[in-house]
């Protein structure tokens, strides 16, 4: 069977406006032309899968159910724009640093899914039969770019959100783009 190609997307700062850690669904606000960009992916041969670190759960800022309600809100906002949809969403609710008084210990673990680890990418690739070597990741942090390198994806850094200024990893993206819309255009016009 022919394998699928996929554009993996980071969530906060890439699809929706960066507002620090998001733990209330009211704080989901789409970036300019993000819905248009994902519509273009929907109309292309690529799948569109979100991979997002959400340590809000481990930090007890919200429950895992509330974390998923935030994703549902995102899907709702996208769908209101011309029926735009995501093929799948993966979140890592974990965080490795224990010892904070308010933490949810169940999720305070060293997991295999927190980006730049590639657990979410591998799960998505199995579930959707994805050829990672023909796939991309688009994100606003060096963590996303590092995830791309670790998983063998081409990586595009966008200038929205943190715009690579987190500087956690010393890693260069394969491409840079103003925002998600330009990044998707770049991929589809190659
Ligand atoms: Zn995890």
PDB file of C-alpha atoms and ligand atoms in Angstrom:
ATOM      1  CA  UNK A   1       0.000   0.000   0.000  1.00  0.00           C
ATOM      2  CA  UNK A   2       1.213   3.468  -0.884  1.00  0.00           C
ATOM      3  CA  UNK A   3       2.222   5.461   2.168  1.00  0.00           C
ATOM      4  CA  UNK A   4       0.739   8.820   3.094  1.00  0.00           C
ATOM      5  CA  UNK A   5       2.555  12.124   3.313  1.00  0.00           C
ATOM      6  CA  UNK A   6       1.851  14.376   6.253  1.00  0.00           C
ATOM      7  CA  UNK A   7       2.357  17.939   7.421  1.00  0.00           C
ATOM      8  CA  UNK A   8       2.740  17.859  11.199  1.00  0.00           C
ATOM      9  CA  UNK A   9       1.784  21.098  12.911  1.00  0.00           C
ATOM     10  CA  UNK A  10       2.660  22.508  16.270  1.00  0.00           C
ATOM     11  CA  UNK A  11      -0.382  24.123  17.925  1.00  0.00           C
ATOM     12  CA  UNK A  12       0.286  27.186  20.147  1.00  0.00           C
ATOM     13  CA  UNK A  13       2.119  29.959  18.292  1.00  0.00           C
ATOM     14  CA  UNK A  14       1.712  28.158  14.968  1.00  0.00           C
ATOM     15  CA  UNK A  15      -2.032  27.559  14.412  1.00  0.00           C
ATOM     16  CA  UNK A  16      -3.332  29.678  17.273  1.00  0.00           C
ATOM     17  CA  UNK A  17      -1.943  32.878  18.775  1.00  0.00           C
ATOM     18  CA  UNK A  18       0.783  32.349  21.391  1.00  0.00           C
ATOM     19  CA  UNK A  19      -0.463  33.266  24.884  1.00  0.00           C
ATOM     20  CA  UNK A  20       1.928  31.266  27.060  1.00  0.00           C
ATOM     21  CA  UNK A  21       0.547  27.972  28.371  1.00  0.00           C
ATOM     22  CA  UNK A  22      -3.087  27.681  27.320  1.00  0.00           C
ATOM     23  CA  UNK A  23      -5.396  26.068  29.875  1.00  0.00           C
ATOM     24  CA  UNK A  24      -8.715  27.772  29.072  1.00  0.00           C
ATOM     25  CA  UNK A  25     -10.474  27.164  25.776  1.00  0.00           C
ATOM     26  CA  UNK A  26     -11.416  30.876  25.585  1.00  0.00           C
ATOM     27  CA  UNK A  27      -7.731  31.565  24.943  1.00  0.00           C
ATOM     28  CA  UNK A  28      -7.687  29.763  21.602  1.00  0.00           C
ATOM     29  CA  UNK A  29      -7.518  32.390  18.872  1.00  0.00           C
ATOM     30  CA  UNK A  30      -6.519  31.453  15.321  1.00  0.00           C
ATOM     31  CA  UNK A  31      -3.402  33.009  13.790  1.00  0.00           C
ATOM     32  CA  UNK A  32      -3.975  35.068  10.667  1.00  0.00           C
ATOM     33  CA  UNK A  33      -4.674  32.829   7.644  1.00  0.00           C
ATOM     34  CA  UNK A  34      -4.120  29.649   9.683  1.00  0.00           C
ATOM     35  CA  UNK A  35      -7.516  28.254   8.638  1.00  0.00           C
ATOM     36  CA  UNK A  36      -6.759  29.111   5.014  1.00  0.00           C
ATOM     37  CA  UNK A  37      -3.430  27.287   5.309  1.00  0.00           C
ATOM     38  CA  UNK A  38      -4.995  24.132   6.755  1.00  0.00           C
ATOM     39  CA  UNK A  39      -7.723  24.267   4.102  1.00  0.00           C
ATOM     40  CA  UNK A  40      -4.940  24.064   1.519  1.00  0.00           C
ATOM     41  CA  UNK A  41      -3.537  20.992   3.287  1.00  0.00           C
ATOM     42  CA  UNK A  42      -7.048  19.439   3.353  1.00  0.00           C
ATOM     43  CA  UNK A  43      -7.216  19.938  -0.422  1.00  0.00           C
ATOM     44  CA  UNK A  44      -3.733  18.475  -0.994  1.00  0.00           C
ATOM     45  CA  UNK A  45      -2.291  14.957  -0.858  1.00  0.00           C
ATOM     46  CA  UNK A  46      -0.933  15.636   2.652  1.00  0.00           C
ATOM     47  CA  UNK A  47      -2.526  14.681   5.935  1.00  0.00           C
ATOM     48  CA  UNK A  48      -2.594  17.362   8.624  1.00  0.00           C
ATOM     49  CA  UNK A  49      -1.709  16.156  12.139  1.00  0.00           C
ATOM     50  CA  UNK A  50      -1.187  18.347  15.215  1.00  0.00           C
ATOM     51  CA  UNK A  51       1.537  17.348  17.702  1.00  0.00           C
ATOM     52  CA  UNK A  52       1.520  19.480  20.841  1.00  0.00           C
ATOM     53  CA  UNK A  53       3.272  19.466  24.230  1.00  0.00           C
ATOM     54  CA  UNK A  54       0.663  20.346  26.858  1.00  0.00           C
ATOM     55  CA  UNK A  55       2.427  20.274  30.251  1.00  0.00           C
ATOM     56  CA  UNK A  56      -0.598  22.204  31.592  1.00  0.00           C
ATOM     57  CA  UNK A  57      -1.974  18.821  32.709  1.00  0.00           C
ATOM     58  CA  UNK A  58       1.183  17.804  34.594  1.00  0.00           C
ATOM     59  CA  UNK A  59       1.254  21.245  36.191  1.00  0.00           C
ATOM     60  CA  UNK A  60      -2.393  20.849  37.212  1.00  0.00           C
ATOM     61  CA  UNK A  61      -3.463  24.006  35.402  1.00  0.00           C
ATOM     62  CA  UNK A  62      -6.186  21.868  33.832  1.00  0.00           C
ATOM     63  CA  UNK A  63      -7.355  18.261  33.682  1.00  0.00           C
ATOM     64  CA  UNK A  64      -6.708  15.960  30.734  1.00  0.00           C
ATOM     65  CA  UNK A  65     -10.416  16.317  29.842  1.00  0.00           C
ATOM     66  CA  UNK A  66     -10.082  20.112  29.825  1.00  0.00           C
ATOM     67  CA  UNK A  67      -6.931  19.829  27.702  1.00  0.00           C
ATOM     68  CA  UNK A  68      -8.948  17.920  25.096  1.00  0.00           C
ATOM     69  CA  UNK A  69     -11.778  20.489  25.295  1.00  0.00           C
ATOM     70  CA  UNK A  70      -9.201  23.076  24.231  1.00  0.00           C
ATOM     71  CA  UNK A  71      -8.373  20.956  21.183  1.00  0.00           C
ATOM     72  CA  UNK A  72     -12.080  20.594  20.431  1.00  0.00           C
ATOM     73  CA  UNK A  73     -12.427  24.377  20.584  1.00  0.00           C
ATOM     74  CA  UNK A  74      -9.592  24.671  18.069  1.00  0.00           C
ATOM     75  CA  UNK A  75     -11.308  22.166  15.760  1.00  0.00           C
ATOM     76  CA  UNK A  76     -14.585  24.061  16.147  1.00  0.00           C
ATOM     77  CA  UNK A  77     -12.996  27.387  15.158  1.00  0.00           C
ATOM     78  CA  UNK A  78     -11.334  25.768  12.148  1.00  0.00           C
ATOM     79  CA  UNK A  79     -14.525  24.025  11.059  1.00  0.00           C
ATOM     80  CA  UNK A  80     -16.390  27.346  11.154  1.00  0.00           C
ATOM     81  CA  UNK A  81     -13.990  28.499   8.444  1.00  0.00           C
ATOM     82  CA  UNK A  82     -15.158  26.563   5.406  1.00  0.00           C
ATOM     83  CA  UNK A  83     -15.191  23.155   7.079  1.00  0.00           C
ATOM     84  CA  UNK A  84     -11.440  23.101   7.703  1.00  0.00           C
ATOM     85  CA  UNK A  85     -10.395  19.971   9.645  1.00  0.00           C
ATOM     86  CA  UNK A  86      -7.385  18.289  11.270  1.00  0.00           C
ATOM     87  CA  UNK A  87      -6.775  14.629  10.432  1.00  0.00           C
ATOM     88  CA  UNK A  88      -5.598  13.949  13.981  1.00  0.00           C
ATOM     89  CA  UNK A  89      -4.307  15.572  17.155  1.00  0.00           C
ATOM     90  CA  UNK A  90      -1.675  14.139  19.514  1.00  0.00           C
ATOM     91  CA  UNK A  91      -0.790  15.804  22.809  1.00  0.00           C
ATOM     92  CA  UNK A  92       1.864  15.096  25.403  1.00  0.00           C
ATOM     93  CA  UNK A  93       0.354  15.974  28.809  1.00  0.00           C
ATOM     94  CA  UNK A  94       3.562  15.090  30.674  1.00  0.00           C
ATOM     95  CA  UNK A  95       6.384  17.059  32.219  1.00  0.00           C
ATOM     96  CA  UNK A  96       9.612  15.575  33.635  1.00  0.00           C
ATOM     97  CA  UNK A  97      10.445  18.007  36.471  1.00  0.00           C
ATOM     98  CA  UNK A  98       8.926  16.818  39.725  1.00  0.00           C
ATOM     99  CA  UNK A  99       8.780  18.655  43.018  1.00  0.00           C
ATOM    100  CA  UNK A 100       6.281  21.473  42.491  1.00  0.00           C
ATOM    101  CA  UNK A 101       3.561  21.622  45.155  1.00  0.00           C
ATOM    102  CA  UNK A 102       0.662  21.954  42.715  1.00  0.00           C
ATOM    103  CA  UNK A 103       1.715  19.200  40.310  1.00  0.00           C
ATOM    104  CA  UNK A 104      -0.340  16.242  39.086  1.00  0.00           C
ATOM    105  CA  UNK A 105       2.169  13.460  39.887  1.00  0.00           C
ATOM    106  CA  UNK A 106       0.534  10.963  37.552  1.00  0.00           C
ATOM    107  CA  UNK A 107       1.714  13.079  34.606  1.00  0.00           C
ATOM    108  CA  UNK A 108       5.054  14.160  36.066  1.00  0.00           C
ATOM    109  CA  UNK A 109       7.056  11.529  34.263  1.00  0.00           C
ATOM    110  CA  UNK A 110       9.889  11.262  31.781  1.00  0.00           C
ATOM    111  CA  UNK A 111       7.815  10.129  28.799  1.00  0.00           C
ATOM    112  CA  UNK A 112       8.605   9.225  25.211  1.00  0.00           C
ATOM    113  CA  UNK A 113       6.151  11.668  23.682  1.00  0.00           C
ATOM    114  CA  UNK A 114       7.247  15.124  24.842  1.00  0.00           C
ATOM    115  CA  UNK A 115       8.801  16.917  21.867  1.00  0.00           C
ATOM    116  CA  UNK A 116      11.628  16.877  20.793  1.00  0.00           C
ATOM    117  CA  UNK A 117      11.143  13.162  21.452  1.00  0.00           C
ATOM    118  CA  UNK A 118       9.279  11.550  18.609  1.00  0.00           C
ATOM    119  CA  UNK A 119       6.690   9.341  20.327  1.00  0.00           C
ATOM    120  CA  UNK A 120       3.752  11.308  18.939  1.00  0.00           C
ATOM    121  CA  UNK A 121       5.219  11.298  15.425  1.00  0.00           C
ATOM    122  CA  UNK A 122       5.842   7.534  15.544  1.00  0.00           C
ATOM    123  CA  UNK A 123       2.306   6.874  16.834  1.00  0.00           C
ATOM    124  CA  UNK A 124       0.845   9.039  14.064  1.00  0.00           C
ATOM    125  CA  UNK A 125       3.009   7.345  11.428  1.00  0.00           C
ATOM    126  CA  UNK A 126       1.793   3.891  12.527  1.00  0.00           C
ATOM    127  CA  UNK A 127      -1.847   4.922  12.795  1.00  0.00           C
ATOM    128  CA  UNK A 128      -1.960   6.750   9.443  1.00  0.00           C
ATOM    129  CA  UNK A 129       0.675   4.829   7.458  1.00  0.00           C
ATOM    130  CA  UNK A 130       2.892   7.904   7.004  1.00  0.00           C
ATOM    131  CA  UNK A 131       6.196   8.070   5.128  1.00  0.00           C
ATOM    132  CA  UNK A 132       8.175  10.395   7.436  1.00  0.00           C
ATOM    133  CA  UNK A 133      10.905  11.024   4.845  1.00  0.00           C
ATOM    134  CA  UNK A 134       8.313  12.713   2.605  1.00  0.00           C
ATOM    135  CA  UNK A 135       6.693  14.631   5.438  1.00  0.00           C
ATOM    136  CA  UNK A 136       7.135  17.993   7.163  1.00  0.00           C
ATOM    137  CA  UNK A 137       6.814  19.632  10.542  1.00  0.00           C
ATOM    138  CA  UNK A 138       5.920  23.302  10.963  1.00  0.00           C
ATOM    139  CA  UNK A 139       6.419  25.034  14.303  1.00  0.00           C
ATOM    140  CA  UNK A 140       7.504  28.219  16.073  1.00  0.00           C
ATOM    141  CA  UNK A 141      10.176  26.812  18.415  1.00  0.00           C
ATOM    142  CA  UNK A 142      13.562  25.111  18.191  1.00  0.00           C
ATOM    143  CA  UNK A 143      11.851  22.192  19.963  1.00  0.00           C
ATOM    144  CA  UNK A 144       9.691  21.642  16.863  1.00  0.00           C
ATOM    145  CA  UNK A 145      12.697  21.877  14.558  1.00  0.00           C
ATOM    146  CA  UNK A 146      14.631  19.410  16.744  1.00  0.00           C
ATOM    147  CA  UNK A 147      11.625  17.062  16.665  1.00  0.00           C
ATOM    148  CA  UNK A 148      11.739  17.222  12.877  1.00  0.00           C
ATOM    149  CA  UNK A 149      15.450  16.373  12.834  1.00  0.00           C
ATOM    150  CA  UNK A 150      14.934  13.508  15.291  1.00  0.00           C
ATOM    151  CA  UNK A 151      12.102  12.037  13.217  1.00  0.00           C
ATOM    152  CA  UNK A 152      13.613  12.568   9.752  1.00  0.00           C
ATOM    153  CA  UNK A 153      11.079  15.225   8.724  1.00  0.00           C
ATOM    154  CA  UNK A 154      11.779  18.443   6.845  1.00  0.00           C
ATOM    155  CA  UNK A 155      11.332  21.247   9.353  1.00  0.00           C
ATOM    156  CA  UNK A 156       9.947  24.734   8.787  1.00  0.00           C
ATOM    157  CA  UNK A 157      10.229  27.472  11.410  1.00  0.00           C
ATOM    158  CA  UNK A 158       7.496  30.122  11.361  1.00  0.00           C
ATOM    159  CA  UNK A 159       7.936  33.694  12.575  1.00  0.00           C
ATOM    160  CA  UNK A 160       4.706  33.720  14.585  1.00  0.00           C
ATOM    161  CA  UNK A 161       4.593  32.734  18.279  1.00  0.00           C
ATOM    162  CA  UNK A 162       8.084  32.400  19.709  1.00  0.00           C
ATOM    163  CA  UNK A 163       9.625  32.572  16.205  1.00  0.00           C
ATOM    164  CA  UNK A 164      12.527  30.343  17.257  1.00  0.00           C
ATOM    165  CA  UNK A 165      13.505  32.681  20.107  1.00  0.00           C
ATOM    166  CA  UNK A 166      13.071  29.967  22.733  1.00  0.00           C
ATOM    167  CA  UNK A 167      16.660  29.029  21.705  1.00  0.00           C
ATOM    168  CA  UNK A 168      16.488  25.752  23.642  1.00  0.00           C
ATOM    169  CA  UNK A 169      18.222  23.782  20.878  1.00  0.00           C
ATOM    170  CA  UNK A 170      20.997  24.960  18.602  1.00  0.00           C
ATOM    171  CA  UNK A 171      19.420  23.672  15.440  1.00  0.00           C
ATOM    172  CA  UNK A 172      18.671  25.151  12.030  1.00  0.00           C
ATOM    173  CA  UNK A 173      15.353  24.717  10.234  1.00  0.00           C
ATOM    174  CA  UNK A 174      15.332  23.480   6.629  1.00  0.00           C
ATOM    175  CA  UNK A 175      13.168  26.484   5.741  1.00  0.00           C
ATOM    176  CA  UNK A 176      11.743  29.606   7.353  1.00  0.00           C
ATOM    177  CA  UNK A 177       8.377  31.204   6.657  1.00  0.00           C
ATOM    178  CA  UNK A 178       6.473  34.272   7.854  1.00  0.00           C
ATOM    179  CA  UNK A 179       3.551  32.205   9.102  1.00  0.00           C
ATOM    180  CA  UNK A 180       1.690  28.937   8.616  1.00  0.00           C
ATOM    181  CA  UNK A 181       0.060  30.103   5.386  1.00  0.00           C
ATOM    182  CA  UNK A 182       3.415  30.866   3.743  1.00  0.00           C
ATOM    183  CA  UNK A 183       4.943  27.664   5.093  1.00  0.00           C
ATOM    184  CA  UNK A 184       2.179  25.523   3.585  1.00  0.00           C
ATOM    185  CA  UNK A 185       2.445  27.399   0.290  1.00  0.00           C
ATOM    186  CA  UNK A 186       6.177  26.698   0.260  1.00  0.00           C
ATOM    187  CA  UNK A 187       5.582  22.956   0.697  1.00  0.00           C
ATOM    188  CA  UNK A 188       2.796  22.688  -1.851  1.00  0.00           C
ATOM    189  CA  UNK A 189       4.711  24.677  -4.484  1.00  0.00           C
ATOM    190  CA  UNK A 190       7.922  22.644  -4.235  1.00  0.00           C
TER     191      UNK A 190
HETATM  192 ZN1  LIG B   1       4.532  12.742  27.092  1.00  0.00          ZN
END
